[in-house]
Amino acid sequence: MSTAPLLEVQGLTKRYGGVTANRDVAFRVAPGELVGVIGPNGAGKSTLFDLLTGFQRPNAGTVALDGQDITGLRPDIVSRRGVGRTFQKLKPFAGLTVLENVMVGAFQKTADPREARDRARAALSSVGLGGKEDAHARVLSNGQRKRLELARALSTRPRLLLLDEVTGGVDQGSIPGLVELVRGVHAQGMALLVIEHNMRVIMDISQRIVALHLGEVIGDGPPEAVARDARVIEAYLGRAYTRGAPESPGA
Ligand SMILES: Nc1ncnc2c1ncn2[C@@H]1O[C@H](COP(=O)(O)OP(=O)(O)OP(=O)(O)O)[C@@H](O)[C@H]1O
Ligand SMILES: [Mg+2]
């Protein structure tokens, strides 16, 4: 890759007791690039996001954003440096309105309540929840909660956005709209790292794919190449995908 990387991960290792959730993980994300992250359940995908965003500290390795070391910084500081994320397990503040939920994210970048409200409104409208601002988060469908989570992350105005299972747990009918939102965010020039079990979706939207298995990177390259990689097929894709009938392994 000739351009300087936006994100550079080297030797990232995380152990939980006897489990090595990430082992010597290394890869790069270029500015504006959309990189997919795949791998079976327990491969270490969400752990990787926790390490990149300061929710967990690695046992070894480094994370650099724009050439600056951000390894082990607190989540709020990583967020201010420009890395946003969504969570696999959605936990909206049920007692707050949709707008208030997103303002929590916007306050990462501004202390001014009016500014936070404006940013939150803009983020909600960009994900199609413009009419739901005053609703309580608890009344939202799963697909709408994914949109809320995306708006919360977008309101921090990240340069790099990490999405943990955008289409996971939503009904089939909600998937195309969510995929279009991700495409739209990417088209604005944002770099994205996207964990996704739906192979049709991730093969379609990614410029590159990093495959994890047992905490290690077992594949990194263009989607077509990773989909043909023997180790990736063995560890994750099985034969269904190579036969041209993409399922959603591990979902
Ligand atoms: N906070 C934690 N404490 C202890 N073990 C953990 C913790 N988080 C993750 N693990 C373990 O680390 C391994 C990787 O988990 P992780 O959640 O990163 O996998 P994943 O690839 O995101 O899986 P999935 O596709 O099911 O979401 C698993 O064995 C998991 O049990
Ligand atoms: Mg996960």
CSV table of C-alpha atoms and ligand atoms in Angstrom, one decimal:
chain,number,residue,atom,x,y,z
A,1,MET,CA,0.0,0.0,0.0
A,2,SER,CA,1.6,3.3,-1.0
A,3,THR,CA,-0.5,5.7,1.0
A,4,ALA,CA,0.4,6.1,4.7
A,5,PRO,CA,-2.1,4.0,6.7
A,6,LEU,CA,-4.8,5.6,8.8
A,7,LEU,CA,-4.7,2.7,11.2
A,8,GLU,CA,-1.8,0.4,11.7
A,9,VAL,CA,-2.0,-2.6,14.0
A,10,GLN,CA,1.1,-4.6,15.0
A,11,GLY,CA,1.6,-7.6,17.1
A,12,LEU,CA,-1.7,-7.2,19.0
A,13,THR,CA,-2.2,-9.8,21.6
A,14,LYS,CA,-4.9,-10.2,24.2
A,15,ARG,CA,-5.3,-13.1,26.7
A,16,TYR,CA,-8.2,-13.8,28.9
A,17,GLY,CA,-7.0,-16.4,31.4
A,18,GLY,CA,-6.1,-19.4,29.2
A,19,VAL,CA,-7.8,-18.0,26.1
A,20,THR,CA,-5.8,-16.0,23.6
A,21,ALA,CA,-8.5,-13.9,22.0
A,22,ASN,CA,-6.1,-12.0,19.7
A,23,ARG,CA,-2.6,-13.3,18.8
A,24,ASP,CA,0.0,-11.2,17.1
A,25,VAL,CA,-2.7,-9.5,15.0
A,26,ALA,CA,-1.3,-7.1,12.3
A,27,PHE,CA,-3.0,-5.2,9.5
A,28,ARG,CA,-3.5,-1.7,8.1
A,29,VAL,CA,-6.5,0.4,7.0
A,30,ALA,CA,-5.8,3.2,4.5
A,31,PRO,CA,-7.7,6.5,4.7
A,32,GLY,CA,-11.2,6.1,3.2
A,33,GLU,CA,-10.8,2.3,2.9
A,34,LEU,CA,-13.6,-0.2,3.8
A,35,VAL,CA,-12.1,-3.3,5.3
A,36,GLY,CA,-14.3,-6.3,6.3
A,37,VAL,CA,-13.5,-8.5,9.3
A,38,ILE,CA,-14.7,-12.1,9.1
A,39,GLY,CA,-14.2,-15.2,11.2
A,40,PRO,CA,-16.2,-17.8,13.2
A,41,ASN,CA,-17.8,-17.2,16.6
A,42,GLY,CA,-15.1,-16.6,19.2
A,43,ALA,CA,-12.4,-15.8,16.5
A,44,GLY,CA,-11.6,-12.5,18.4
A,45,LYS,CA,-13.3,-10.0,16.2
A,46,SER,CA,-15.1,-8.0,18.9
A,47,THR,CA,-12.0,-8.3,21.1
A,48,LEU,CA,-10.0,-6.6,18.3
A,49,PHE,CA,-12.5,-3.7,18.4
A,50,ASP,CA,-12.2,-3.5,22.2
A,51,LEU,CA,-8.4,-3.3,21.8
A,52,LEU,CA,-8.6,-0.7,19.1
A,53,THR,CA,-10.9,1.6,21.1
A,54,GLY,CA,-9.5,1.3,24.6
A,55,PHE,CA,-12.2,-0.8,26.1
A,56,GLN,CA,-9.6,-3.5,26.7
A,57,ARG,CA,-5.8,-3.2,27.0
A,58,PRO,CA,-3.6,-5.5,25.0
A,59,ASN,CA,-1.0,-7.8,26.6
A,60,ALA,CA,1.3,-6.9,23.7
A,61,GLY,CA,1.3,-5.0,20.4
A,62,THR,CA,0.6,-1.5,19.2
A,63,VAL,CA,-2.2,0.5,17.6
A,64,ALA,CA,-1.3,3.6,15.7
A,65,LEU,CA,-3.7,6.2,14.2
A,66,ASP,CA,-2.2,8.5,11.6
A,67,GLY,CA,1.2,7.4,12.8
A,68,GLN,CA,0.4,8.3,16.5
A,69,ASP,CA,0.5,5.6,19.1
A,70,ILE,CA,-3.0,5.2,20.7
A,71,THR,CA,-2.4,1.8,22.4
A,72,GLY,CA,-4.2,1.5,25.7
A,73,LEU,CA,-5.7,5.0,25.7
A,74,ARG,CA,-9.1,5.4,27.4
A,75,PRO,CA,-12.2,4.9,25.2
A,76,ASP,CA,-13.2,8.6,25.5
A,77,ILE,CA,-9.8,9.7,24.4
A,78,VAL,CA,-9.7,7.3,21.5
A,79,SER,CA,-13.1,8.5,20.5
A,80,ARG,CA,-11.8,12.1,20.5
A,81,ARG,CA,-8.9,11.1,18.4
A,82,GLY,CA,-11.3,10.1,15.7
A,83,VAL,CA,-12.2,6.4,16.1
A,84,GLY,CA,-15.9,5.7,16.5
A,85,ARG,CA,-17.5,2.3,17.1
A,86,THR,CA,-20.8,0.4,17.4
A,87,PHE,CA,-21.4,-2.5,19.7
A,88,GLN,CA,-22.5,-6.0,18.9
A,89,LYS,CA,-24.7,-6.1,21.9
A,90,LEU,CA,-26.9,-3.0,21.7
A,91,LYS,CA,-27.4,-1.3,24.9
A,92,PRO,CA,-29.3,2.0,24.3
A,93,PHE,CA,-30.2,4.0,27.4
A,94,ALA,CA,-33.8,2.8,27.5
A,95,GLY,CA,-35.0,5.6,29.7
A,96,LEU,CA,-33.6,8.3,27.3
A,97,THR,CA,-35.1,9.5,24.1
A,98,VAL,CA,-33.6,8.6,20.8
A,99,LEU,CA,-32.2,12.2,20.5
A,100,GLU,CA,-30.7,12.0,24.1
A,101,ASN,CA,-29.0,8.7,23.3
A,102,VAL,CA,-27.2,10.2,20.3
A,103,MET,CA,-26.3,13.4,22.3
A,104,VAL,CA,-24.3,11.2,24.7
A,105,GLY,CA,-22.1,10.4,21.7
A,106,ALA,CA,-22.0,14.0,20.5
A,107,PHE,CA,-20.8,15.2,23.9
A,108,GLN,CA,-17.5,13.3,23.1
A,109,LYS,CA,-16.6,16.1,20.7
A,110,THR,CA,-18.4,19.2,22.2
A,111,ALA,CA,-19.3,20.4,25.7
A,112,ASP,CA,-22.0,22.8,24.3
A,113,PRO,CA,-25.5,21.2,24.6
A,114,ARG,CA,-26.9,23.1,21.7
A,115,GLU,CA,-24.0,22.0,19.4
A,116,ALA,CA,-24.4,18.4,20.7
A,117,ARG,CA,-28.2,18.6,20.0
A,118,ASP,CA,-27.5,19.9,16.4
A,119,ARG,CA,-25.0,17.2,15.8
A,120,ALA,CA,-27.2,14.5,17.2
A,121,ARG,CA,-30.2,15.7,15.0
A,122,ALA,CA,-28.0,15.7,11.9
A,123,ALA,CA,-26.7,12.2,12.7
A,124,LEU,CA,-30.3,10.9,13.3
A,125,SER,CA,-31.5,12.4,10.1
A,126,SER,CA,-28.6,10.8,8.2
A,127,VAL,CA,-29.6,7.3,9.4
A,128,GLY,CA,-33.3,7.8,8.6
A,129,LEU,CA,-34.4,8.3,12.2
A,130,GLY,CA,-35.2,12.0,11.8
A,131,GLY,CA,-38.9,11.5,12.9
A,132,LYS,CA,-38.0,9.4,16.0
A,133,GLU,CA,-36.1,11.9,18.0
A,134,ASP,CA,-38.5,12.1,20.9
A,135,ALA,CA,-39.4,8.4,21.0
A,136,HIS,CA,-38.0,6.4,23.8
A,137,ALA,CA,-35.2,4.1,22.7
A,138,ARG,CA,-37.0,1.1,24.1
A,139,VAL,CA,-39.8,1.3,21.5
A,140,LEU,CA,-37.4,0.9,18.6
A,141,SER,CA,-37.2,-2.3,16.5
A,142,ASN,CA,-33.9,-4.1,16.2
A,143,GLY,CA,-33.2,-2.5,12.8
A,144,GLN,CA,-34.0,0.9,14.2
A,145,ARG,CA,-31.7,0.3,17.2
A,146,LYS,CA,-28.9,-0.5,14.8
A,147,ARG,CA,-29.5,2.8,13.1
A,148,LEU,CA,-29.5,4.5,16.5
A,149,GLU,CA,-26.2,2.9,17.3
A,150,LEU,CA,-24.8,4.0,14.0
A,151,ALA,CA,-26.1,7.6,14.6
A,152,ARG,CA,-24.5,7.6,18.1
A,153,ALA,CA,-21.1,6.6,16.6
A,154,LEU,CA,-21.5,9.1,13.6
A,155,SER,CA,-22.2,12.0,16.0
A,156,THR,CA,-18.6,11.7,17.3
A,157,ARG,CA,-17.5,12.6,13.7
A,158,PRO,CA,-15.0,9.8,13.4
A,159,ARG,CA,-12.3,9.4,10.8
A,160,LEU,CA,-12.4,5.7,11.3
A,161,LEU,CA,-15.6,3.9,12.1
A,162,LEU,CA,-15.7,0.4,13.5
A,163,LEU,CA,-19.0,-1.5,13.0
A,164,ASP,CA,-19.6,-4.7,14.9
A,165,GLU,CA,-22.2,-6.8,13.1
A,166,VAL,CA,-24.4,-4.2,11.4
A,167,THR,CA,-26.9,-6.7,10.1
A,168,GLY,CA,-26.7,-9.2,13.0
A,169,GLY,CA,-30.0,-9.9,14.6
A,170,VAL,CA,-32.2,-7.8,12.3
A,171,ASP,CA,-35.0,-9.1,10.1
A,172,GLN,CA,-34.1,-9.8,6.5
A,173,GLY,CA,-36.1,-6.9,5.3
A,174,SER,CA,-34.0,-4.4,7.3
A,175,ILE,CA,-30.7,-5.5,5.8
A,176,PRO,CA,-30.6,-3.7,2.5
A,177,GLY,CA,-31.4,-0.3,4.1
A,178,LEU,CA,-28.6,-0.8,6.7
A,179,VAL,CA,-26.1,-1.8,3.9
A,180,GLU,CA,-27.0,1.3,2.0
A,181,LEU,CA,-26.4,3.4,5.0
A,182,VAL,CA,-22.9,1.9,5.4
A,183,ARG,CA,-22.2,2.5,1.7
A,184,GLY,CA,-23.3,6.1,2.1
A,185,VAL,CA,-21.0,6.7,5.1
A,186,HIS,CA,-18.1,5.2,3.1
A,187,ALA,CA,-19.0,7.3,0.1
A,188,GLN,CA,-18.4,10.4,2.2
A,189,GLY,CA,-14.8,9.4,2.6
A,190,MET,CA,-14.8,7.8,6.0
A,191,ALA,CA,-12.6,4.7,6.6
A,192,LEU,CA,-14.5,1.7,8.0
A,193,LEU,CA,-13.7,-1.6,9.6
A,194,VAL,CA,-16.8,-3.8,9.5
A,195,ILE,CA,-17.4,-7.1,11.3
A,196,GLU,CA,-20.1,-9.0,9.5
A,197,HIS,CA,-21.3,-12.6,9.3
A,198,ASN,CA,-23.5,-12.1,6.3
A,199,MET,CA,-21.1,-13.1,3.5
A,200,ARG,CA,-23.1,-11.7,0.7
A,201,VAL,CA,-23.0,-8.3,2.4
A,202,ILE,CA,-19.4,-8.3,3.4
A,203,MET,CA,-18.1,-9.6,0.1
A,204,ASP,CA,-20.1,-7.0,-1.7
A,205,ILE,CA,-19.2,-3.8,0.3
A,206,SER,CA,-15.5,-4.5,1.3
A,207,GLN,CA,-12.5,-3.3,-0.6
A,208,ARG,CA,-10.3,-5.7,1.5
A,209,ILE,CA,-11.1,-8.5,4.0
A,210,VAL,CA,-9.2,-9.5,7.1
A,211,ALA,CA,-10.1,-13.1,8.2
A,212,LEU,CA,-9.5,-14.1,11.9
A,213,HIS,CA,-9.5,-17.6,13.3
A,214,LEU,CA,-8.6,-18.5,16.9
A,215,GLY,CA,-7.4,-14.9,17.4
A,216,GLU,CA,-5.0,-15.0,14.4
A,217,VAL,CA,-5.1,-13.3,11.0
A,218,ILE,CA,-5.4,-16.2,8.5
A,219,GLY,CA,-6.3,-14.1,5.5
A,220,ASP,CA,-5.9,-10.5,4.3
A,221,GLY,CA,-6.6,-9.3,0.8
A,222,PRO,CA,-9.3,-8.5,-1.8
A,223,PRO,CA,-12.7,-10.2,-1.1
A,224,GLU,CA,-12.4,-12.6,-4.1
A,225,ALA,CA,-8.9,-13.8,-3.0
A,226,VAL,CA,-9.9,-14.2,0.7
A,227,ALA,CA,-13.1,-16.2,-0.4
A,228,ARG,CA,-10.8,-18.6,-2.4
A,229,ASP,CA,-8.2,-18.9,0.4
A,230,ALA,CA,-8.0,-22.6,1.5
A,231,ARG,CA,-7.4,-21.6,5.2
A,232,VAL,CA,-10.4,-19.3,5.3
A,233,ILE,CA,-12.6,-21.9,3.6
A,234,GLU,CA,-11.5,-24.5,6.1
A,235,ALA,CA,-11.9,-22.3,9.2
A,236,TYR,CA,-15.0,-20.5,8.3
A,237,LEU,CA,-16.6,-20.4,4.9
A,238,GLY,CA,-17.0,-24.1,4.5
A,239,ARG,CA,-18.1,-25.3,1.1
A,240,ALA,CA,-21.4,-23.5,0.8
A,241,TYR,CA,-19.8,-20.2,-0.2
A,242,THR,CA,-17.4,-21.6,-2.7
A,243,ARG,CA,-20.3,-23.5,-4.4
A,244,GLY,CA,-21.9,-20.1,-5.0
A,245,ALA,CA,-24.6,-20.3,-2.4
A,246,PRO,CA,-23.4,-17.9,0.3
A,247,GLU,CA,-24.9,-18.6,3.6
A,248,SER,CA,-24.2,-16.7,6.8
A,249,PRO,CA,-21.7,-19.0,8.6
A,250,GLY,CA,-21.6,-18.6,12.3
A,251,ALA,CA,-24.4,-16.0,12.4
B,1,LIG,N1,-14.2,-9.9,28.5
B,1,LIG,C1,-13.9,-11.1,28.3
B,1,LIG,N2,-13.5,-11.9,29.3
B,1,LIG,C2,-13.1,-13.2,29.1
B,1,LIG,N3,-13.1,-13.8,27.8
B,1,LIG,C3,-13.5,-13.0,26.8
B,1,LIG,C4,-13.9,-11.7,26.9
B,1,LIG,N4,-14.2,-11.2,25.7
B,1,LIG,C5,-14.0,-12.2,24.9
B,1,LIG,N5,-13.6,-13.3,25.5
B,1,LIG,C6,-13.2,-14.6,24.8
B,1,LIG,O1,-12.3,-14.3,23.8
B,1,LIG,C7,-12.6,-15.1,22.6
B,1,LIG,C8,-13.0,-14.1,21.5
B,1,LIG,O2,-14.2,-13.5,21.7
B,1,LIG,P1,-14.8,-12.4,20.8
B,1,LIG,O3,-16.1,-11.9,21.4
B,1,LIG,O4,-13.8,-11.4,20.5
B,1,LIG,O5,-15.1,-13.2,19.4
B,1,LIG,P2,-16.0,-12.8,18.1
B,1,LIG,O6,-15.1,-13.1,17.0
B,1,LIG,O7,-16.4,-11.4,18.3
B,1,LIG,O8,-17.2,-13.8,18.2
B,1,LIG,P3,-18.7,-13.6,17.7
B,1,LIG,O9,-18.7,-13.8,16.2
B,1,LIG,O10,-19.5,-14.7,18.4
B,1,LIG,O11,-19.2,-12.2,18.1
B,1,LIG,C9,-13.7,-16.0,23.0
B,1,LIG,O12,-13.2,-17.2,23.5
B,1,LIG,C10,-14.4,-15.3,24.2
B,1,LIG,O13,-15.0,-16.2,25.1
B,2,MG,MG,-18.2,-10.5,18.3
